[in-house]
Amino acid sequence: MSASREDTAARRPGRGAEPYTLASLVEVAATAFLERGYDATSMEDLSRAAGITKSSFYHHVSGKEALLRGALDRALDGLFGVLAEPAALEGPPVDRLRHIVRRQVEVLATELPYVTLLLRLRGNTETERWALARRREFDQAVASLVREATEAGATHPQVDPGVAARLLSGTVNSLIEWYRPGRVPVPDLVDAVERQVFDGLLGASG
Amino acid sequence: MSASREDTAARRPGRGAEPYTLASLVEVAATAFLERGYDATSMEDLSRAAGITKSSFYHHVSGKEALLRGALDRALDGLFGVLAEPAALEGPPVDRLRHIVRRQVEVLATELPYVTLLLRLRGNTETERWALARRREFDQAVASLVREATEAGATHPQVDPGVAARLLSGTVNSLIEWYRPGRVPVPDLVDAVERQVFDGLLGASG
DNA sequence: GTCTATAATAGGATAGAC
DNA sequence: GTCTATCCTATTATAGAC
């Protein structure tokens, strides 16, 4: 762990701005976790990124795990919010799937650090296992839709729907590995992922 | 980190078997890293998994980073080996791409712990940055092929080839998130990924 | 080659002054 | 709210006996 740790710009709340809130510190933490990984990021790193000492940092937050939990909550809220949208609940399976994929890309893009944290969990603590369980719920909802779509004859039947669903989720989630805000306009990204997922590289339609 | 750490079965070299080699310990380490993550796995965990004490473990290996390096070497050898195969070097871009995707799935499946480690790197140490640079080389070779295929008119032109290449790699690499040996026969997996990547979920051909 | 014991340090968390 | 100083445990790594 010899990498420079000064590259995250320190930022204190400006004159007259809000004091440190859990949400603002979760944001700082998630950004740092995104760069170096959760385990490799120390509380010292985080406090410096927030522009205060480690002790002061502890005055605002109970510990590292609380930051993790706050970030995971935000990620899961975003994802489950998509499942609750009307267009995800009504209509032919393929249309609902299309809507979910498109909105999921938007959530990944806008909540990038939080979702990244969720997708990199290994289940080492109780908090992590809880979040992983919720994530599995989300994946299973998507998998059910893929199965329905296959039963309705909308997808090619040669591939096991369970495997197809995992590859679909994998394609969408892989965004966290390279997408960074501003690089590609989100609407373009949404279209690209939809196309790749439903039509593949060779895509007949369009 | 309160998770049980006794779940990895201890294994010592059997009577008359080879003594501990770097390769055998790298194998033990990579398997443990796959479960808990690199940072969250201690040398104590690793030595116990190998069936000896931490001190004895250090007698065979210089440190944690050497194990990481050994595992990354193996992953990169597998991937670059694919690029060097005749079918990856000759023929129309789409055919070469198809071959690489299929073989890459096989390498991921057979070298799962090693490739997983490679794909989860954050670049925190010099070793990690070196491996990430080599990985980028591989990805760029694939991206070049996607660009060639697009220029040859083989793929639909609406999606930026750079983005398409990243989504392609993302789909293939996402295997490490769920594939475990024995669950799905490798040939089926290879076919499923090829289909998803080139034809998508709705896939016209076949 | 394996062990017990121990160094050396990093990192999470707290005490208490200001 | 912020700081300096400190505690305490986990972890990497080494010393030296057998």
Tab-separated table of C-alpha atoms (C1' of nucleotides) in Angstrom:
chain	number	residue	atom	x	y	z
A	1	MET	CA	0.000	0.000	0.000
A	2	SER	CA	2.519	2.595	-1.049
A	3	ALA	CA	0.264	4.639	-3.306
A	4	SER	CA	-0.099	8.327	-2.756
A	5	ARG	CA	-3.087	9.154	-0.648
A	6	GLU	CA	-3.154	12.878	-1.148
A	7	ASP	CA	-4.913	12.769	-4.472
A	8	THR	CA	-8.389	13.052	-3.015
A	9	ALA	CA	-8.958	16.763	-2.618
A	10	ALA	CA	-9.814	17.767	0.927
A	11	ARG	CA	-13.105	19.536	1.203
A	12	ARG	CA	-14.596	21.113	4.262
A	13	PRO	CA	-18.067	22.581	4.312
A	14	GLY	CA	-17.813	26.148	3.026
A	15	ARG	CA	-18.545	29.271	5.051
A	16	GLY	CA	-22.215	29.164	6.008
A	17	ALA	CA	-22.644	25.724	4.453
A	18	GLU	CA	-24.153	22.751	6.250
A	19	PRO	CA	-21.952	21.101	8.842
A	20	TYR	CA	-20.814	17.552	8.325
A	21	THR	CA	-23.783	15.242	7.982
A	22	LEU	CA	-23.733	11.468	7.794
A	23	ALA	CA	-24.808	11.708	4.174
A	24	SER	CA	-21.988	14.091	3.240
A	25	LEU	CA	-19.390	11.898	4.923
A	26	VAL	CA	-20.834	8.788	3.314
A	27	GLU	CA	-20.321	10.534	0.002
A	28	VAL	CA	-16.692	11.295	0.780
A	29	ALA	CA	-16.166	7.726	1.961
A	30	ALA	CA	-17.853	6.091	-1.013
A	31	THR	CA	-15.689	8.085	-3.404
A	32	ALA	CA	-12.550	6.957	-1.588
A	33	PHE	CA	-13.751	3.347	-1.446
A	34	LEU	CA	-14.379	3.503	-5.180
A	35	GLU	CA	-10.730	4.403	-5.790
A	36	ARG	CA	-8.891	2.127	-3.412
A	37	GLY	CA	-11.405	-0.419	-2.216
A	38	TYR	CA	-13.134	-0.601	1.173
A	39	ASP	CA	-10.542	-2.604	3.097
A	40	ALA	CA	-7.594	-0.674	1.723
A	41	THR	CA	-9.081	2.674	2.762
A	42	SER	CA	-8.269	3.707	6.331
A	43	MET	CA	-10.210	6.068	8.570
A	44	GLU	CA	-7.166	8.300	8.365
A	45	ASP	CA	-7.585	8.417	4.582
A	46	LEU	CA	-11.250	9.267	4.959
A	47	SER	CA	-10.796	11.988	7.538
A	48	ARG	CA	-8.100	13.594	5.421
A	49	ALA	CA	-10.391	13.476	2.391
A	50	ALA	CA	-13.020	15.223	4.507
A	51	GLY	CA	-10.473	17.832	5.552
A	52	ILE	CA	-10.427	17.085	9.304
A	53	THR	CA	-8.468	14.826	11.636
A	54	LYS	CA	-9.382	11.263	12.365
A	55	SER	CA	-10.684	12.179	15.825
A	56	SER	CA	-12.936	14.911	14.481
A	57	PHE	CA	-14.167	12.509	11.878
A	58	TYR	CA	-15.194	10.091	14.615
A	59	HIS	CA	-17.194	12.890	16.215
A	60	HIS	CA	-19.557	12.731	13.221
A	61	VAL	CA	-19.682	9.060	12.435
A	62	SER	CA	-19.655	5.982	14.639
A	63	GLY	CA	-17.192	3.980	12.559
A	64	LYS	CA	-16.175	2.582	9.240
A	65	GLU	CA	-19.012	0.093	9.078
A	66	ALA	CA	-21.623	2.837	9.497
A	67	LEU	CA	-20.219	4.534	6.407
A	68	LEU	CA	-20.406	1.285	4.509
A	69	ARG	CA	-23.962	0.705	5.630
A	70	GLY	CA	-24.994	4.242	4.656
A	71	ALA	CA	-23.545	3.796	1.193
A	72	LEU	CA	-25.118	0.380	0.701
A	73	ASP	CA	-28.508	1.712	1.800
A	74	ARG	CA	-28.328	4.387	-0.826
A	75	ALA	CA	-27.381	1.920	-3.556
A	76	LEU	CA	-30.140	-0.505	-2.652
A	77	ASP	CA	-32.743	2.259	-2.407
A	78	GLY	CA	-31.871	3.299	-5.942
A	79	LEU	CA	-32.093	-0.204	-7.355
A	80	PHE	CA	-35.302	-1.230	-5.593
A	81	GLY	CA	-36.825	2.104	-6.548
A	82	VAL	CA	-36.519	0.989	-10.161
A	83	LEU	CA	-38.345	-2.275	-9.487
A	84	ALA	CA	-41.225	-0.304	-7.941
A	85	GLU	CA	-41.801	1.906	-10.956
A	86	PRO	CA	-45.082	1.313	-12.846
A	87	ALA	CA	-43.323	0.454	-16.098
A	88	ALA	CA	-41.432	-2.288	-14.239
A	89	LEU	CA	-44.651	-3.818	-12.947
A	90	GLU	CA	-47.002	-3.768	-15.921
A	91	GLY	CA	-46.848	-4.938	-19.508
A	92	PRO	CA	-45.162	-7.751	-21.433
A	93	PRO	CA	-42.081	-9.206	-19.694
A	94	VAL	CA	-39.665	-8.010	-22.364
A	95	ASP	CA	-40.909	-4.427	-22.120
A	96	ARG	CA	-40.650	-4.469	-18.344
A	97	LEU	CA	-37.135	-5.902	-18.628
A	98	ARG	CA	-36.179	-3.210	-21.110
A	99	HIS	CA	-37.383	-0.529	-18.737
A	100	ILE	CA	-35.514	-2.003	-15.784
A	101	VAL	CA	-32.257	-2.331	-17.723
A	102	ARG	CA	-32.442	1.268	-18.933
A	103	ARG	CA	-33.276	2.680	-15.509
A	104	GLN	CA	-30.697	0.459	-13.834
A	105	VAL	CA	-28.016	1.977	-16.052
A	106	GLU	CA	-29.153	5.432	-14.963
A	107	VAL	CA	-28.978	4.468	-11.301
A	108	LEU	CA	-25.513	2.978	-11.756
A	109	ALA	CA	-24.331	6.125	-13.495
A	110	THR	CA	-25.774	8.582	-10.984
A	111	GLU	CA	-25.055	6.546	-7.835
A	112	LEU	CA	-21.781	5.113	-9.109
A	113	PRO	CA	-19.687	4.998	-5.912
A	114	TYR	CA	-22.522	3.555	-3.850
A	115	VAL	CA	-23.479	0.852	-6.319
A	116	THR	CA	-19.826	0.012	-6.883
A	117	LEU	CA	-19.433	-0.662	-3.194
A	118	LEU	CA	-22.477	-2.925	-3.253
A	119	LEU	CA	-21.220	-4.896	-6.221
A	120	ARG	CA	-17.785	-5.501	-4.718
A	121	LEU	CA	-18.908	-6.938	-1.383
A	122	ARG	CA	-17.436	-10.253	-0.280
A	123	GLY	CA	-19.766	-10.945	2.654
A	124	ASN	CA	-17.090	-10.666	5.359
A	125	THR	CA	-19.331	-8.973	7.949
A	126	GLU	CA	-22.966	-9.109	8.978
A	127	THR	CA	-23.645	-5.799	7.264
A	128	GLU	CA	-22.125	-7.076	4.044
A	129	ARG	CA	-24.126	-10.283	4.149
A	130	TRP	CA	-27.340	-8.348	4.720
A	131	ALA	CA	-26.664	-6.151	1.695
A	132	LEU	CA	-25.715	-9.154	-0.427
A	133	ALA	CA	-29.005	-10.816	0.463
A	134	ARG	CA	-30.938	-7.758	-0.650
A	135	ARG	CA	-28.913	-7.607	-3.832
A	136	ARG	CA	-29.759	-11.216	-4.559
A	137	GLU	CA	-33.442	-10.288	-4.197
A	138	PHE	CA	-33.002	-7.687	-6.900
A	139	ASP	CA	-31.178	-10.098	-9.190
A	140	GLN	CA	-33.852	-12.712	-8.687
A	141	ALA	CA	-36.584	-10.282	-9.659
A	142	VAL	CA	-34.720	-9.658	-12.901
A	143	ALA	CA	-34.126	-13.380	-13.388
A	144	SER	CA	-37.843	-14.066	-12.994
A	145	LEU	CA	-38.602	-11.571	-15.728
A	146	VAL	CA	-36.076	-13.203	-18.046
A	147	ARG	CA	-37.725	-16.553	-17.393
A	148	GLU	CA	-41.168	-15.106	-18.130
A	149	ALA	CA	-39.896	-13.549	-21.325
A	150	THR	CA	-38.422	-16.866	-22.408
A	151	GLU	CA	-41.646	-18.718	-21.632
A	152	ALA	CA	-43.500	-16.118	-23.677
A	153	GLY	CA	-41.203	-16.971	-26.566
A	154	ALA	CA	-39.546	-13.578	-26.703
A	155	THR	CA	-35.950	-14.771	-26.301
A	156	HIS	CA	-34.073	-17.530	-28.079
A	157	PRO	CA	-34.580	-20.755	-26.141
A	158	GLN	CA	-31.116	-22.308	-26.482
A	159	VAL	CA	-29.674	-20.542	-23.472
A	160	ASP	CA	-30.768	-21.387	-19.945
A	161	PRO	CA	-32.769	-18.389	-18.649
A	162	GLY	CA	-30.856	-18.408	-15.383
A	163	VAL	CA	-27.547	-18.087	-17.200
A	164	ALA	CA	-28.993	-15.476	-19.554
A	165	ALA	CA	-30.182	-13.415	-16.576
A	166	ARG	CA	-26.740	-13.532	-14.966
A	167	LEU	CA	-25.066	-12.437	-18.184
A	168	LEU	CA	-27.585	-9.619	-18.532
A	169	SER	CA	-26.924	-8.379	-14.995
A	170	GLY	CA	-23.222	-8.833	-15.580
A	171	THR	CA	-23.262	-6.635	-18.642
A	172	VAL	CA	-25.168	-3.863	-16.895
A	173	ASN	CA	-23.117	-4.048	-13.706
A	174	SER	CA	-19.835	-4.059	-15.590
A	175	LEU	CA	-20.344	-0.337	-16.087
A	176	ILE	CA	-18.808	0.296	-12.683
A	177	GLU	CA	-15.486	-0.974	-13.998
A	178	TRP	CA	-15.008	1.821	-16.490
A	179	TYR	CA	-17.804	4.392	-16.559
A	180	ARG	CA	-16.916	7.706	-14.937
A	181	PRO	CA	-19.217	10.752	-14.874
A	182	GLY	CA	-18.957	12.980	-17.925
A	183	ARG	CA	-17.105	10.544	-20.180
A	184	VAL	CA	-20.146	9.297	-22.038
A	185	PRO	CA	-23.531	11.063	-21.892
A	186	VAL	CA	-25.892	8.962	-19.796
A	187	PRO	CA	-28.613	8.763	-22.482
A	188	ASP	CA	-26.051	7.379	-24.952
A	189	LEU	CA	-24.911	4.893	-22.342
A	190	VAL	CA	-28.481	3.777	-21.712
A	191	ASP	CA	-29.060	3.186	-25.418
A	192	ALA	CA	-25.760	1.362	-25.845
A	193	VAL	CA	-26.415	-1.036	-22.986
A	194	GLU	CA	-29.979	-1.732	-24.086
A	195	ARG	CA	-28.755	-2.511	-27.572
A	196	GLN	CA	-25.920	-4.743	-26.411
A	197	VAL	CA	-28.141	-6.641	-23.997
A	198	PHE	CA	-31.088	-7.232	-26.298
A	199	ASP	CA	-29.508	-7.288	-29.764
A	200	GLY	CA	-25.883	-8.141	-29.091
A	201	LEU	CA	-22.918	-6.923	-31.086
A	202	LEU	CA	-24.302	-8.030	-34.433
A	203	GLY	CA	-27.863	-6.847	-33.677
A	204	ALA	CA	-30.400	-7.354	-36.432
A	205	SER	CA	-32.923	-4.679	-35.433
A	206	GLY	CA	-32.557	-0.911	-35.759
B	1	MET	CA	-14.391	-9.277	9.880
B	2	SER	CA	-16.249	-11.671	12.126
B	3	ALA	CA	-16.828	-14.409	9.568
B	4	SER	CA	-15.689	-17.926	10.290
B	5	ARG	CA	-12.306	-18.685	8.858
B	6	GLU	CA	-12.228	-22.402	9.344
B	7	ASP	CA	-14.245	-23.201	6.246
B	8	THR	CA	-11.248	-23.590	3.979
B	9	ALA	CA	-10.104	-27.187	4.435
B	10	ALA	CA	-6.490	-27.517	5.474
B	11	ARG	CA	-4.400	-29.517	3.080
B	12	ARG	CA	-0.826	-30.577	3.448
B	13	PRO	CA	1.101	-32.357	0.753
B	14	GLY	CA	0.329	-36.076	1.078
B	15	ARG	CA	2.870	-38.749	1.944
B	16	GLY	CA	5.460	-38.800	-0.816
B	17	ALA	CA	3.858	-35.827	-2.548
B	18	GLU	CA	5.755	-32.738	-3.639
B	19	PRO	CA	6.715	-30.369	-0.846
B	20	TYR	CA	5.231	-26.906	-0.792
B	21	THR	CA	6.026	-25.068	-3.983
B	22	LEU	CA	5.330	-21.445	-4.791
B	23	ALA	CA	2.725	-22.580	-7.297
B	24	SER	CA	0.893	-24.768	-4.799
B	25	LEU	CA	0.796	-21.993	-2.220
B	26	VAL	CA	-0.331	-19.491	-4.821
B	27	GLU	CA	-3.194	-21.848	-5.534
B	28	VAL	CA	-4.190	-21.989	-1.875
B	29	ALA	CA	-3.897	-18.213	-1.609
B	30	ALA	CA	-5.882	-17.448	-4.744
B	31	THR	CA	-8.729	-19.645	-3.549
B	32	ALA	CA	-8.831	-17.812	-0.232
B	33	PHE	CA	-8.613	-14.417	-1.936
B	34	LEU	CA	-11.526	-15.431	-4.141
B	35	GLU	CA	-13.698	-16.026	-1.070
B	36	ARG	CA	-12.843	-13.088	1.148
B	37	GLY	CA	-10.935	-10.662	-1.011
B	38	TYR	CA	-7.188	-9.968	-1.029
B	39	ASP	CA	-7.034	-7.293	1.674
B	40	ALA	CA	-9.368	-9.134	4.027
B	41	THR	CA	-7.297	-12.328	3.893
B	42	SER	CA	-4.448	-12.493	6.399
B	43	MET	CA	-1.262	-14.532	6.201
B	44	GLU	CA	-2.602	-16.417	9.217
B	45	ASP	CA	-5.672	-17.374	7.161
B	46	LEU	CA	-3.456	-18.533	4.321
B	47	SER	CA	-1.074	-20.569	6.429
B	48	ARG	CA	-3.997	-22.298	8.136
B	49	ALA	CA	-5.509	-23.075	4.756
B	50	ALA	CA	-2.175	-24.615	3.772
B	51	GLY	CA	-2.137	-26.654	6.978
B	52	ILE	CA	1.002	-25.138	8.551
B	53	THR	CA	1.775	-22.262	10.871
B	54	LYS	CA	2.325	-18.730	9.711
B	55	SER	CA	6.077	-18.986	10.329
B	56	SER	CA	6.397	-22.162	8.298
B	57	PHE	CA	4.400	-20.502	5.591
B	58	TYR	CA	6.909	-17.662	5.478
B	59	HIS	CA	9.634	-20.239	5.027
B	60	HIS	CA	8.187	-21.009	1.588
B	61	VAL	CA	7.046	-17.634	0.398
B	62	SER	CA	8.493	-14.166	0.810
B	63	GLY	CA	5.224	-12.410	1.593
B	64	LYS	CA	1.669	-11.656	0.631
B	65	GLU	CA	2.591	-9.609	-2.396
B	66	ALA	CA	4.613	-12.482	-3.894
B	67	LEU	CA	1.493	-14.642	-3.744
B	68	LEU	CA	-0.492	-11.913	-5.448
B	69	ARG	CA	2.131	-11.556	-8.128
B	70	GLY	CA	2.244	-15.294	-8.729
B	71	ALA	CA	-1.503	-15.443	-9.151
B	72	LEU	CA	-1.599	-12.419	-11.451
B	73	ASP	CA	1.159	-13.895	-13.604
B	74	ARG	CA	-0.859	-17.017	-14.096
B	75	ALA	CA	-3.999	-15.091	-15.018
B	76	LEU	CA	-2.186	-12.882	-17.501
B	77	ASP	CA	-0.378	-15.834	-19.074
B	78	GLY	CA	-3.730	-17.471	-19.705
B	79	LEU	CA	-5.280	-14.408	-21.271
B	80	PHE	CA	-2.330	-13.445	-23.464
B	81	GLY	CA	-2.019	-17.052	-24.516
B	82	VAL	CA	-5.424	-16.702	-26.122
B	83	LEU	CA	-4.366	-13.623	-28.083
B	84	ALA	CA	-1.405	-15.559	-29.472
B	85	GLU	CA	-3.450	-18.423	-30.875
B	86	PRO	CA	-3.567	-18.643	-34.691
B	87	ALA	CA	-7.357	-18.265	-34.819
B	88	ALA	CA	-7.010	-14.988	-32.919
B	89	LEU	CA	-4.524	-13.630	-35.440
B	90	GLU	CA	-5.943	-14.590	-38.822
B	91	GLY	CA	-9.277	-14.188	-40.568
B	92	PRO	CA	-12.119	-11.669	-40.559
B	93	PRO	CA	-12.272	-9.505	-37.401
B	94	VAL	CA	-15.613	-10.934	-36.268
B	95	ASP	CA	-14.353	-14.510	-36.492
B	96	ARG	CA	-11.215	-13.649	-34.566
B	97	LEU	CA	-13.330	-11.891	-31.954
B	98	ARG	CA	-15.595	-14.898	-31.679
B	99	HIS	CA	-12.627	-17.150	-31.084
B	100	ILE	CA	-11.166	-14.865	-28.443
B	101	VAL	CA	-14.453	-14.560	-26.565
B	102	ARG	CA	-14.954	-18.324	-26.533
B	103	ARG	CA	-11.413	-19.057	-25.401
B	104	GLN	CA	-11.490	-16.245	-22.866
B	105	VAL	CA	-14.520	-17.854	-21.237
B	106	GLU	CA	-12.602	-21.113	-21.008
B	107	VAL	CA	-9.626	-19.399	-19.400
B	108	LEU	CA	-11.881	-17.618	-16.899
B	109	ALA	CA	-13.565	-20.881	-16.021
B	110	THR	CA	-10.369	-22.915	-15.606
B	111	GLU	CA	-8.250	-20.195	-13.987
B	112	LEU	CA	-11.110	-18.669	-12.025
B	113	PRO	CA	-9.371	-17.656	-8.780
B	114	TYR	CA	-6.406	-16.151	-10.608
B	115	VAL	CA	-8.420	-14.164	-13.113
B	116	THR	CA	-10.787	-13.018	-10.379
B	117	LEU	CA	-7.876	-11.550	-8.505
B	118	LEU	CA	-6.740	-9.738	-11.636
B	119	LEU	CA	-10.163	-8.301	-12.306
B	120	ARG	CA	-10.614	-6.976	-8.776
B	121	LEU	CA	-7.362	-5.022	-8.550
B	122	ARG	CA	-7.527	-1.398	-7.468
B	123	GLY	CA	-3.946	-0.389	-8.282
B	124	ASN	CA	-2.872	0.216	-4.675
B	125	THR	CA	0.658	-1.142	-5.075
B	126	GLU	CA	3.308	-1.213	-7.783
B	127	THR	CA	2.573	-4.879	-8.472
B	128	GLU	CA	-1.103	-4.135	-8.896
B	129	ARG	CA	-0.449	-1.243	-11.245
B	130	TRP	CA	1.840	-3.388	-13.364
B	131	ALA	CA	-0.827	-6.071	-13.695
B	132	LEU	CA	-3.500	-3.497	-14.467
B	133	ALA	CA	-1.356	-2.094	-17.251
B	134	ARG	CA	-0.999	-5.551	-18.803
B	135	ARG	CA	-4.707	-6.106	-18.450
B	136	ARG	CA	-5.370	-2.852	-20.272
B	137	GLU	CA	-3.168	-4.133	-23.111
B	138	PHE	CA	-5.389	-7.163	-23.410
B	139	ASP	CA	-8.569	-5.091	-23.370
B	140	GLN	CA	-7.171	-2.784	-26.006
B	141	ALA	CA	-6.383	-5.679	-28.297
B	142	VAL	CA	-10.017	-6.735	-28.040
B	143	ALA	CA	-11.197	-3.159	-28.519
B	144	SER	CA	-9.140	-2.874	-31.697
B	145	LEU	CA	-10.818	-5.961	-33.082
B	146	VAL	CA	-14.258	-4.542	-32.289
B	147	ARG	CA	-13.318	-1.369	-34.118
B	148	GLU	CA	-12.108	-3.350	-37.131
B	149	ALA	CA	-15.299	-5.365	-37.139
B	150	THR	CA	-17.373	-2.196	-37.052
B	151	GLU	CA	-15.370	-0.646	-39.891
B	152	ALA	CA	-15.911	-3.823	-41.882
B	153	GLY	CA	-19.638	-3.321	-41.385
B	154	ALA	CA	-20.127	-6.440	-39.306
B	155	THR	CA	-21.669	-4.764	-36.250
B	156	HIS	CA	-24.475	-2.252	-36.004
B	157	PRO	CA	-22.978	1.224	-36.254
B	158	GLN	CA	-25.099	3.114	-33.720
B	159	VAL	CA	-22.969	2.217	-30.724
B	160	ASP	CA	-19.484	3.643	-30.265
B	161	PRO	CA	-17.015	0.753	-30.780
B	162	GLY	CA	-15.125	1.710	-27.645
B	163	VAL	CA	-18.246	1.413	-25.540
B	164	ALA	CA	-19.263	-1.782	-27.315
B	165	ALA	CA	-15.854	-3.295	-26.560
B	166	ARG	CA	-16.133	-2.430	-22.881
B	167	LEU	CA	-19.597	-3.960	-22.658
B	168	LEU	CA	-18.329	-7.074	-24.407
B	169	SER	CA	-15.431	-7.448	-21.961
B	170	GLY	CA	-17.779	-6.671	-19.104
B	171	THR	CA	-20.139	-9.456	-20.086
B	172	VAL	CA	-17.365	-12.019	-20.372
B	173	ASN	CA	-15.611	-10.913	-17.192
B	174	SER	CA	-18.840	-10.889	-15.191
B	175	LEU	CA	-18.560	-14.667	-15.097
B	176	ILE	CA	-16.270	-14.397	-12.091
B	177	GLU	CA	-19.173	-13.022	-10.065
B	178	TRP	CA	-21.214	-16.209	-10.205
B	179	TYR	CA	-19.586	-19.040	-12.128
B	180	ARG	CA	-18.204	-21.821	-9.944
B	181	PRO	CA	-16.652	-25.049	-11.265
B	182	GLY	CA	-19.145	-27.806	-11.971
B	183	ARG	CA	-22.299	-25.711	-11.878
B	184	VAL	CA	-22.591	-25.236	-15.620
B	185	PRO	CA	-20.616	-27.339	-18.116
B	186	VAL	CA	-17.914	-25.147	-19.648
B	187	PRO	CA	-18.946	-25.844	-23.273
B	188	ASP	CA	-22.500	-24.708	-22.451
B	189	LEU	CA	-21.112	-21.623	-20.795
B	190	VAL	CA	-18.985	-20.832	-23.817
B	191	ASP	CA	-21.980	-21.117	-26.144
B	192	ALA	CA	-24.180	-19.028	-23.850
B	193	VAL	CA	-21.683	-16.186	-23.616
B	194	GLU	CA	-20.991	-16.196	-27.351
B	195	ARG	CA	-24.702	-16.023	-28.039
B	196	GLN	CA	-25.359	-13.258	-25.513
B	197	VAL	CA	-22.432	-11.177	-26.738
B	198	PHE	CA	-23.081	-11.447	-30.464
B	199	ASP	CA	-26.850	-11.930	-30.672
B	200	GLY	CA	-28.138	-10.516	-27.407
B	201	LEU	CA	-31.143	-11.755	-25.491
B	202	LEU	CA	-33.509	-11.532	-28.438
B	203	GLY	CA	-30.999	-12.958	-30.942
B	204	ALA	CA	-32.278	-13.407	-34.497
B	205	SER	CA	-29.833	-16.068	-35.693
B	206	GLY	CA	-29.719	-19.754	-34.821
C	1	DG	C1'	10.838	-27.617	7.552
C	2	DT	C1'	8.247	-26.737	11.430
C	3	DC	C1'	7.475	-24.706	15.584
C	4	DT	C1'	6.907	-20.907	19.725
C	5	DA	C1'	7.777	-16.398	20.697
C	6	DT	C1'	8.195	-11.772	19.546
C	7	DA	C1'	9.157	-7.788	17.089
C	8	DA	C1'	7.256	-3.782	14.481
C	9	DT	C1'	3.644	-1.266	12.660
C	10	DA	C1'	-0.842	-0.081	10.855
C	11	DG	C1'	-5.304	0.933	11.765
C	12	DG	C1'	-9.837	1.353	14.367
C	13	DA	C1'	-11.379	3.707	18.066
C	14	DT	C1'	-11.388	6.691	22.484
C	15	DA	C1'	-9.935	10.321	26.229
C	16	DG	C1'	-9.867	14.661	27.398
C	17	DA	C1'	-8.137	19.538	26.639
C	18	DC	C1'	-9.445	23.675	24.207
D	1	DG	C1'	-16.303	20.690	16.716
D	2	DT	C1'	-11.622	20.122	16.501
D	3	DC	C1'	-7.365	18.901	18.131
D	4	DT	C1'	-3.152	15.968	20.298
D	5	DA	C1'	-2.140	11.983	22.537
D	6	DT	C1'	-3.032	7.368	23.390
D	7	DC	C1'	-5.003	2.696	23.642
D	8	DC	C1'	-5.568	-1.756	21.770
D	9	DT	C1'	-6.019	-5.246	18.578
D	10	DA	C1'	-4.898	-7.367	14.159
D	11	DT	C1'	-1.452	-8.250	11.011
D	12	DT	C1'	2.951	-8.558	8.495
D	13	DA	C1'	7.160	-10.328	9.235
D	14	DT	C1'	11.420	-12.206	11.708
D	15	DA	C1'	14.409	-14.761	15.392
D	16	DG	C1'	16.013	-18.744	16.849
D	17	DA	C1'	15.199	-23.510	18.995
D	18	DC	C1'	14.307	-28.260	17.547
